[in-house]
mmCIF file of C-alpha atoms in Angstrom:
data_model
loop_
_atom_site.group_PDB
_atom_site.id
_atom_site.type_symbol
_atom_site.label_atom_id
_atom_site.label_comp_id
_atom_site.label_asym_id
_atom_site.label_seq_id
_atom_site.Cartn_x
_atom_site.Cartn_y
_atom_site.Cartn_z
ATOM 1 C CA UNK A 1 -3.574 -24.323 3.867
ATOM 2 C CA UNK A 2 -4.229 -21.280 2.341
ATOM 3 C CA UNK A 3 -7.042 -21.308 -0.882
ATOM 4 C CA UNK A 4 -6.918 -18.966 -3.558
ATOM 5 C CA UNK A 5 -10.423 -16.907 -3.552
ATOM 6 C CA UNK A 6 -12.502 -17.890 -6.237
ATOM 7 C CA UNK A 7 -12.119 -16.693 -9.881
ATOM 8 C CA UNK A 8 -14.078 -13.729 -10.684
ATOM 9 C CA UNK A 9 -15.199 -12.206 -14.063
ATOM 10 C CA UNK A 10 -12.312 -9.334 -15.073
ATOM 11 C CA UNK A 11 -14.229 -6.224 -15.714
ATOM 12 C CA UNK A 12 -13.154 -3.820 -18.473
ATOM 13 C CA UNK A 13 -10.024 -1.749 -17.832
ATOM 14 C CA UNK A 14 -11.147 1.419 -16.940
ATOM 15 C CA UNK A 15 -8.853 5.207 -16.355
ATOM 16 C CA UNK A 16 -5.907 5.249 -14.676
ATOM 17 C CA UNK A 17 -5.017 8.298 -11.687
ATOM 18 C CA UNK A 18 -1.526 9.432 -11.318
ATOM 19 C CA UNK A 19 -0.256 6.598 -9.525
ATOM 20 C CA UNK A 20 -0.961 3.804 -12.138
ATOM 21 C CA UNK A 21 -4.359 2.599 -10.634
ATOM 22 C CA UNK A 22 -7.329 2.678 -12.265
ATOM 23 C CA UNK A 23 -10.077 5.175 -10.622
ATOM 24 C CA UNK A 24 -13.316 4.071 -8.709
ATOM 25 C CA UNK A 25 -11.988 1.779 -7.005
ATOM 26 C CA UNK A 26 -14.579 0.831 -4.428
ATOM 27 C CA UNK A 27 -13.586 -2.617 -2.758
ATOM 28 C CA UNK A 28 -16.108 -4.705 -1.212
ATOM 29 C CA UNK A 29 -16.149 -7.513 1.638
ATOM 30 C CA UNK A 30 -12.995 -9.258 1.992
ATOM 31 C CA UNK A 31 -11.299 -11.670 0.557
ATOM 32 C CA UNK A 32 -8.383 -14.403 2.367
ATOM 33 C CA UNK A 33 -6.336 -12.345 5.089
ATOM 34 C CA UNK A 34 -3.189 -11.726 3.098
ATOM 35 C CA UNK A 35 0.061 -12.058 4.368
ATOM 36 C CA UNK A 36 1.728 -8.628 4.958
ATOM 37 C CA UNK A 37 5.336 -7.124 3.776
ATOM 38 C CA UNK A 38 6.940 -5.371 6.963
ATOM 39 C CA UNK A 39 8.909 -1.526 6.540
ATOM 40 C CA UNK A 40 11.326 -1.872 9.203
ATOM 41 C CA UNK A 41 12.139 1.858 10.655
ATOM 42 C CA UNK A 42 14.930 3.069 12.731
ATOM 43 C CA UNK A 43 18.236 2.150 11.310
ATOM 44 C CA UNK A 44 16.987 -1.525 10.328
ATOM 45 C CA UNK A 45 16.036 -0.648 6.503
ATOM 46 C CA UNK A 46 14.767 -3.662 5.757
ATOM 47 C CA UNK A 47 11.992 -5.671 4.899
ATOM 48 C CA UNK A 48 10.630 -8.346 7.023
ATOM 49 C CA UNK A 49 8.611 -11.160 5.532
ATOM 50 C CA UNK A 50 6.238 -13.285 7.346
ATOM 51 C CA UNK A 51 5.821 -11.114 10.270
ATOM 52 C CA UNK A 52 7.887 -11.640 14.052
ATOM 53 C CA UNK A 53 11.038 -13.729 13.132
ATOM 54 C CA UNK A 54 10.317 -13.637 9.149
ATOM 55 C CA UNK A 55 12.755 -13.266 6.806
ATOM 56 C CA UNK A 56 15.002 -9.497 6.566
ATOM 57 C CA UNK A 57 15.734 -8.375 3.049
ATOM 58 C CA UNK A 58 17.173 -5.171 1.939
ATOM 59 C CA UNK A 59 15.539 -5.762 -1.368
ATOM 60 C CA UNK A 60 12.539 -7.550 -3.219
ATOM 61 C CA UNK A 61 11.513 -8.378 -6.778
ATOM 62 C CA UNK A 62 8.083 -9.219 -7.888
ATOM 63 C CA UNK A 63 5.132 -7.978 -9.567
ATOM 64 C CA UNK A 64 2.685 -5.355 -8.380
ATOM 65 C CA UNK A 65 -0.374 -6.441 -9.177
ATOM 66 C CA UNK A 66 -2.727 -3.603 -8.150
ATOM 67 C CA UNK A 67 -3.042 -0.486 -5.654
ATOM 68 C CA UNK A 68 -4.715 1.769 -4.494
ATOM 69 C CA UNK A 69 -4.330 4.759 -2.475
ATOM 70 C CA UNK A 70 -5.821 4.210 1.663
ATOM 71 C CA UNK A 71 -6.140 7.260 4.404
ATOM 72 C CA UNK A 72 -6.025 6.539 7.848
ATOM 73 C CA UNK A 73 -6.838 8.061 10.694
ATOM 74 C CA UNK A 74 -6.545 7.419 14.962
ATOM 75 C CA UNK A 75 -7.936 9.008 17.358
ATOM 76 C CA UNK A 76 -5.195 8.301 20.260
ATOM 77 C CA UNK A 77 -2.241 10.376 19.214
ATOM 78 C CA UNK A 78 0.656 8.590 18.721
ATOM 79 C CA UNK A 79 2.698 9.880 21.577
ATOM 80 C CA UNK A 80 0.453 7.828 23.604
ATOM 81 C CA UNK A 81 0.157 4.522 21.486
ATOM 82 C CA UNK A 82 2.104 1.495 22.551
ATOM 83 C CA UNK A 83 3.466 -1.690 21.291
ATOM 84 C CA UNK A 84 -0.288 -3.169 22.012
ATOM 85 C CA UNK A 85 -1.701 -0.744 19.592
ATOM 86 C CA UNK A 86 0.106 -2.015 16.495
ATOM 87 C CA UNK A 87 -2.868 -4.145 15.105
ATOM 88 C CA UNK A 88 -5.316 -1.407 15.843
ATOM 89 C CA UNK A 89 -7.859 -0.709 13.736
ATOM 90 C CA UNK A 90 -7.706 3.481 12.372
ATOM 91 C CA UNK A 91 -11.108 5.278 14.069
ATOM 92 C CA UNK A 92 -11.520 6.220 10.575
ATOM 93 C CA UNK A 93 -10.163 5.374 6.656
ATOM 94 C CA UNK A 94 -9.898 5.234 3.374
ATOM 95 C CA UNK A 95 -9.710 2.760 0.955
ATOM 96 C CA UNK A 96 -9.483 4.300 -2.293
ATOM 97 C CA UNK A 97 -8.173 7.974 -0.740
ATOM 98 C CA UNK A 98 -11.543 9.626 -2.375
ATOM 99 C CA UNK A 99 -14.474 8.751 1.071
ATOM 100 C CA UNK A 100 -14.067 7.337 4.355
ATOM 101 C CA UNK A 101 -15.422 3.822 4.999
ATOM 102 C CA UNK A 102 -18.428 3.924 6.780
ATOM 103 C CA UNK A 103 -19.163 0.782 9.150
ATOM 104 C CA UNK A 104 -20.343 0.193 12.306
ATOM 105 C CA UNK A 105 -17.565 1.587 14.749
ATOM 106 C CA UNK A 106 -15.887 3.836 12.699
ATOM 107 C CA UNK A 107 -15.618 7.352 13.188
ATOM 108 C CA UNK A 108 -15.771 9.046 9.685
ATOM 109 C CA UNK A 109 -14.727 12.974 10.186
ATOM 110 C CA UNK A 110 -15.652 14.285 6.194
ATOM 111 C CA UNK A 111 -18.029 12.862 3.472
ATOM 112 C CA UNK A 112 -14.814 13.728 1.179
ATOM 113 C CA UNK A 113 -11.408 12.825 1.915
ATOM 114 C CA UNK A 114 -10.311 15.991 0.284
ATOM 115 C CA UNK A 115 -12.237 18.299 1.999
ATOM 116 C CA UNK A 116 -11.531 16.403 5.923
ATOM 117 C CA UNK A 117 -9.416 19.513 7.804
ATOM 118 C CA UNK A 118 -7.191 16.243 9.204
ATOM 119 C CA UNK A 119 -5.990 15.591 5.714
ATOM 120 C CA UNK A 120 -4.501 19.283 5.758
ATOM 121 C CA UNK A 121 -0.954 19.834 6.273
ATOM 122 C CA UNK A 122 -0.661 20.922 9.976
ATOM 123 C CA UNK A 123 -3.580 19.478 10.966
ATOM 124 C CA UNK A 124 -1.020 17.141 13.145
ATOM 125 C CA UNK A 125 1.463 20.029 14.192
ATOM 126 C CA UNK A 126 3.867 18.848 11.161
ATOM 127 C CA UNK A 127 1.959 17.261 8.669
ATOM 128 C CA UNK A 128 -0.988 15.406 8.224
ATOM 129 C CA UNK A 129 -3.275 13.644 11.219
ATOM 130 C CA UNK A 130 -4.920 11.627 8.557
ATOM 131 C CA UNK A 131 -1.885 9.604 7.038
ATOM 132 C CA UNK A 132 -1.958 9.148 3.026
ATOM 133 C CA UNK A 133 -0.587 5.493 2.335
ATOM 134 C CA UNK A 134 -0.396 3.456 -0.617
ATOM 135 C CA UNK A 135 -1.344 0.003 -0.617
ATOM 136 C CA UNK A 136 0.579 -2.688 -3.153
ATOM 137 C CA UNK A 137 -0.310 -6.062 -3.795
ATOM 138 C CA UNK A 138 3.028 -7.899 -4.094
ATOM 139 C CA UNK A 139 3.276 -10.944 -5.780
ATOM 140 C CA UNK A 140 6.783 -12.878 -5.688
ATOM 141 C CA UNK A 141 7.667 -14.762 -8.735
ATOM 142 C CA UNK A 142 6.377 -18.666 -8.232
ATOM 143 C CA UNK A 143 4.165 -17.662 -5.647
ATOM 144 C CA UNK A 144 0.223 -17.990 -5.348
ATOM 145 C CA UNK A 145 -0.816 -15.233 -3.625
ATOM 146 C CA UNK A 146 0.598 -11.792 -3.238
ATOM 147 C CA UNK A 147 1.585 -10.100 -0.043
ATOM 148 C CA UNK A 148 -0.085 -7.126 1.432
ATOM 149 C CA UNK A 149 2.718 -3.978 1.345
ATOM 150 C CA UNK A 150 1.847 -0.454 2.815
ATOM 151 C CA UNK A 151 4.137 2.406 1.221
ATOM 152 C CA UNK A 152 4.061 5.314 4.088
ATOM 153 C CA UNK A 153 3.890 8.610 3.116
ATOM 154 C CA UNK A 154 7.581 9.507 2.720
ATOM 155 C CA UNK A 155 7.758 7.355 -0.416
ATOM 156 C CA UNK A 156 4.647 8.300 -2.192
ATOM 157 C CA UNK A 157 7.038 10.455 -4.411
ATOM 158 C CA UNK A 158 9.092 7.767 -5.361
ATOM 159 C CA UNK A 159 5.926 5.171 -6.115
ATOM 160 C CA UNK A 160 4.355 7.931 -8.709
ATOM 161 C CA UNK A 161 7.385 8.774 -10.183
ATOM 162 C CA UNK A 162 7.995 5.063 -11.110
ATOM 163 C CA UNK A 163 4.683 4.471 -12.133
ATOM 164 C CA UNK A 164 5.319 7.535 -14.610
ATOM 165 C CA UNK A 165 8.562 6.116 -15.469
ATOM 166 C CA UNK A 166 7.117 2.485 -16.405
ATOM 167 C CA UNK A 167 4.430 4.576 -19.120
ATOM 168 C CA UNK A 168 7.011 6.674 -20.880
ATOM 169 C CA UNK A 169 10.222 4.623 -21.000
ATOM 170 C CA UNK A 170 8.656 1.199 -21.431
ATOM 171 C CA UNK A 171 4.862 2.008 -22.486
ATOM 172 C CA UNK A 172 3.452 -1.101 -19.408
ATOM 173 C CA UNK A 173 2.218 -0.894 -15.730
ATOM 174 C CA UNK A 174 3.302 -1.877 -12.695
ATOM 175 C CA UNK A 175 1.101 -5.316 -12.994
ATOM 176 C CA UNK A 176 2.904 -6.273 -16.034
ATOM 177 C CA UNK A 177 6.626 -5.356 -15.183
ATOM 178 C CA UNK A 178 8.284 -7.100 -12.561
ATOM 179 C CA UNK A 179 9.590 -4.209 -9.986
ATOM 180 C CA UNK A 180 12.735 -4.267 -7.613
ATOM 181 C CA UNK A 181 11.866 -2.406 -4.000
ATOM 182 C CA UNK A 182 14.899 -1.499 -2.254
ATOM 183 C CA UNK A 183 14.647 -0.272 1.434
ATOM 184 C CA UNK A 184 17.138 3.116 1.846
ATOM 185 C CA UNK A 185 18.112 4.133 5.007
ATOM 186 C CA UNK A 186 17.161 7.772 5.588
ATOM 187 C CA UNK A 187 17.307 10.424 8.231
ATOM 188 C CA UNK A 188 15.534 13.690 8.919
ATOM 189 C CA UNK A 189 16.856 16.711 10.675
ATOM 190 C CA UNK A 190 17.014 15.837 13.734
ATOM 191 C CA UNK A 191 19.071 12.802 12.692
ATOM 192 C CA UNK A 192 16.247 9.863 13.092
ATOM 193 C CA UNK A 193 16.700 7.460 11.136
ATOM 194 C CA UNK A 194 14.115 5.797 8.993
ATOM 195 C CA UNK A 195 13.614 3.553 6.013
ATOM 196 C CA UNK A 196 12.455 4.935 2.408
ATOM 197 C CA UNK A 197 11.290 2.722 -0.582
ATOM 198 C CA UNK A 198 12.836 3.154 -3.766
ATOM 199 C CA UNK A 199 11.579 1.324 -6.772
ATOM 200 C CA UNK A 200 12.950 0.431 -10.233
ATOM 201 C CA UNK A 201 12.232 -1.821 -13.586
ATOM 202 C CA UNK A 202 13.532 -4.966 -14.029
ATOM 203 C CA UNK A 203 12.132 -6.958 -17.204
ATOM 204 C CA UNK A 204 8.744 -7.033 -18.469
ATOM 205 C CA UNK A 205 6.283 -9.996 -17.110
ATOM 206 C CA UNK A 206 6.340 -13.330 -19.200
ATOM 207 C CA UNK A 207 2.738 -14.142 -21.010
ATOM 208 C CA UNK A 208 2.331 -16.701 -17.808
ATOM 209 C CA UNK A 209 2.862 -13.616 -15.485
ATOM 210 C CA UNK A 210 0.594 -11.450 -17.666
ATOM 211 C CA UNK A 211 -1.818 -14.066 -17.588
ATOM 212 C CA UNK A 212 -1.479 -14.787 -13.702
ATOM 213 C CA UNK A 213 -1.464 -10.747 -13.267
ATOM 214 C CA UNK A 214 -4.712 -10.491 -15.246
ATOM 215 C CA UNK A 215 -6.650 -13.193 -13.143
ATOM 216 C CA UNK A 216 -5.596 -11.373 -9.812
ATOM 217 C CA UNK A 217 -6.081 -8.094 -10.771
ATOM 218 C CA UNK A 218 -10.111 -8.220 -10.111
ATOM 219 C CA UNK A 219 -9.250 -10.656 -6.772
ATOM 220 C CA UNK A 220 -7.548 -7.651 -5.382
ATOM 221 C CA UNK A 221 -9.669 -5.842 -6.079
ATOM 222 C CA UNK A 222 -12.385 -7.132 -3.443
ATOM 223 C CA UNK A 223 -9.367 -6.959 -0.704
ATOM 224 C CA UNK A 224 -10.856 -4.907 1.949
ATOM 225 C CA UNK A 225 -9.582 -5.406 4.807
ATOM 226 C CA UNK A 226 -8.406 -2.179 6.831
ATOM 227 C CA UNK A 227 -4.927 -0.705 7.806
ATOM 228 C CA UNK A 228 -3.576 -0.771 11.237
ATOM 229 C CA UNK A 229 -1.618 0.868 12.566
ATOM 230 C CA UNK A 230 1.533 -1.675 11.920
ATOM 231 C CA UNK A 231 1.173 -0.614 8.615
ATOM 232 C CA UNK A 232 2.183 3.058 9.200
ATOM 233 C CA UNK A 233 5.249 4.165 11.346
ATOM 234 C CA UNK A 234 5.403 7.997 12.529
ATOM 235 C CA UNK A 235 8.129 8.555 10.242
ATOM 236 C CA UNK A 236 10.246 11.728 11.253
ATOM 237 C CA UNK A 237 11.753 12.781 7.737
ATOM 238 C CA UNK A 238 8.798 14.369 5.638
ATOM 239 C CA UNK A 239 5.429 15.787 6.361
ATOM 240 C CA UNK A 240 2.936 13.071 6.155
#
């Protein structure tokens, strides 16, 4: 079975950027491989949880207990990628959307994230080669351990604009409100369909969910393990 990591000392609180996560993050080795939440893309808007032949929900409710911004990019475009490249490792990312990781293996293209040309728009033809995701850590009410979920870059929009929402209207964050995800069907031009996130408030935590929140928060924190490319899906509708 599956152990908790160990407790770790919660730092101070420090600032938080525009999508409700405090800045410098810099996570280090990582912690237990986390299960992941699934986007399912062309006309299946849905979730998927536990991976192949998991469970398909148009909607979930739990409690984000931290994210962070990651970049990612691949070398092989993805006209040529294949069914055997979903797990792949990006040639180089980001997990904190400030400086590329660098490791053994990895290919890092700019000291800065904002000054890489492959994070300009057009640097793919339509958007962006590097792909700007967000990475939640999604706990379901009742359960130990959250799940790993990857926003893609069409509903980075949506994710701020909540996390904006949950400081004016209701003065919290995301780690202390529990938050309903629905997937929306969408479609761009072209008429491809694809799946958007849309998020909204539904009560504020409990003290026992405050309290669990506050214990994960600095676990989390030390989850580095990498995107792959099963986390991102060429989505059609917006520039990336």
């Amino acid at each position: 079975p599956r152990r908790a990591p160990p407790n770790l000392v919660r730092p101070h609180m420090g600032p938080l950027d525009p999508a409700g996560v405090e800045t410098g993050h810099r996570p280090s080795p990582p912690t237990p491989l986390l299960e992941g939440l699934d986007i399912l893309h062309g006309g299946a808007c849905a979730f998927r949880i536990g991976g192949e032949g998991g469970d398909l929900n148009n909607s979930i409710e739990g409690i984000v207990i931290h994210n962070h911004a990651q970049n990612a990019w691949w070398s092989k475009p993805m006209s040529e990628r294949g069914p055997e490249d979903a797990g792949s490792w990006p040639d180089c990312y980001s997990m904190d959307g400030m400086k590329p990781v660098k490791k053994e293996g990895l290919q890092p293209q700019s000291e800065e994230c904002s000054t890489c040309p492959l994070n300009d728009y057009g640097s793919d033809g339509r958007g962006k080669a590097c792909k700007n995701m967000r990475r939640l850590y999604f706990l379901f009410i009742g359960q130990e351990l959250p799940h790993v979920l990857s926003i893609p870059p069409t509903s980075l929009k949506a994710w701020t604009k909540f996390v904006v929402d949950l400081a004016n209207k209701y003065k919290t964050r995301a780690a202390f409100a529990v938050t309903r995800i629905d997937a929306t069907p969408a479609a761009n031009k072209e008429s491809i369909k694809f799946t958007r996130t849309s998020f909204s408030f539904v009560r504020m935590c409990n003290a026992a969910e405050i309290e669990k929140s506050l214990r994960e928060i600095p676990q989390m924190k030390q989850y580095s393990n990498p995107p792959t490319l099963k986390d991102y899906v060429d989505q059609p509708g917006e520039p990336a």
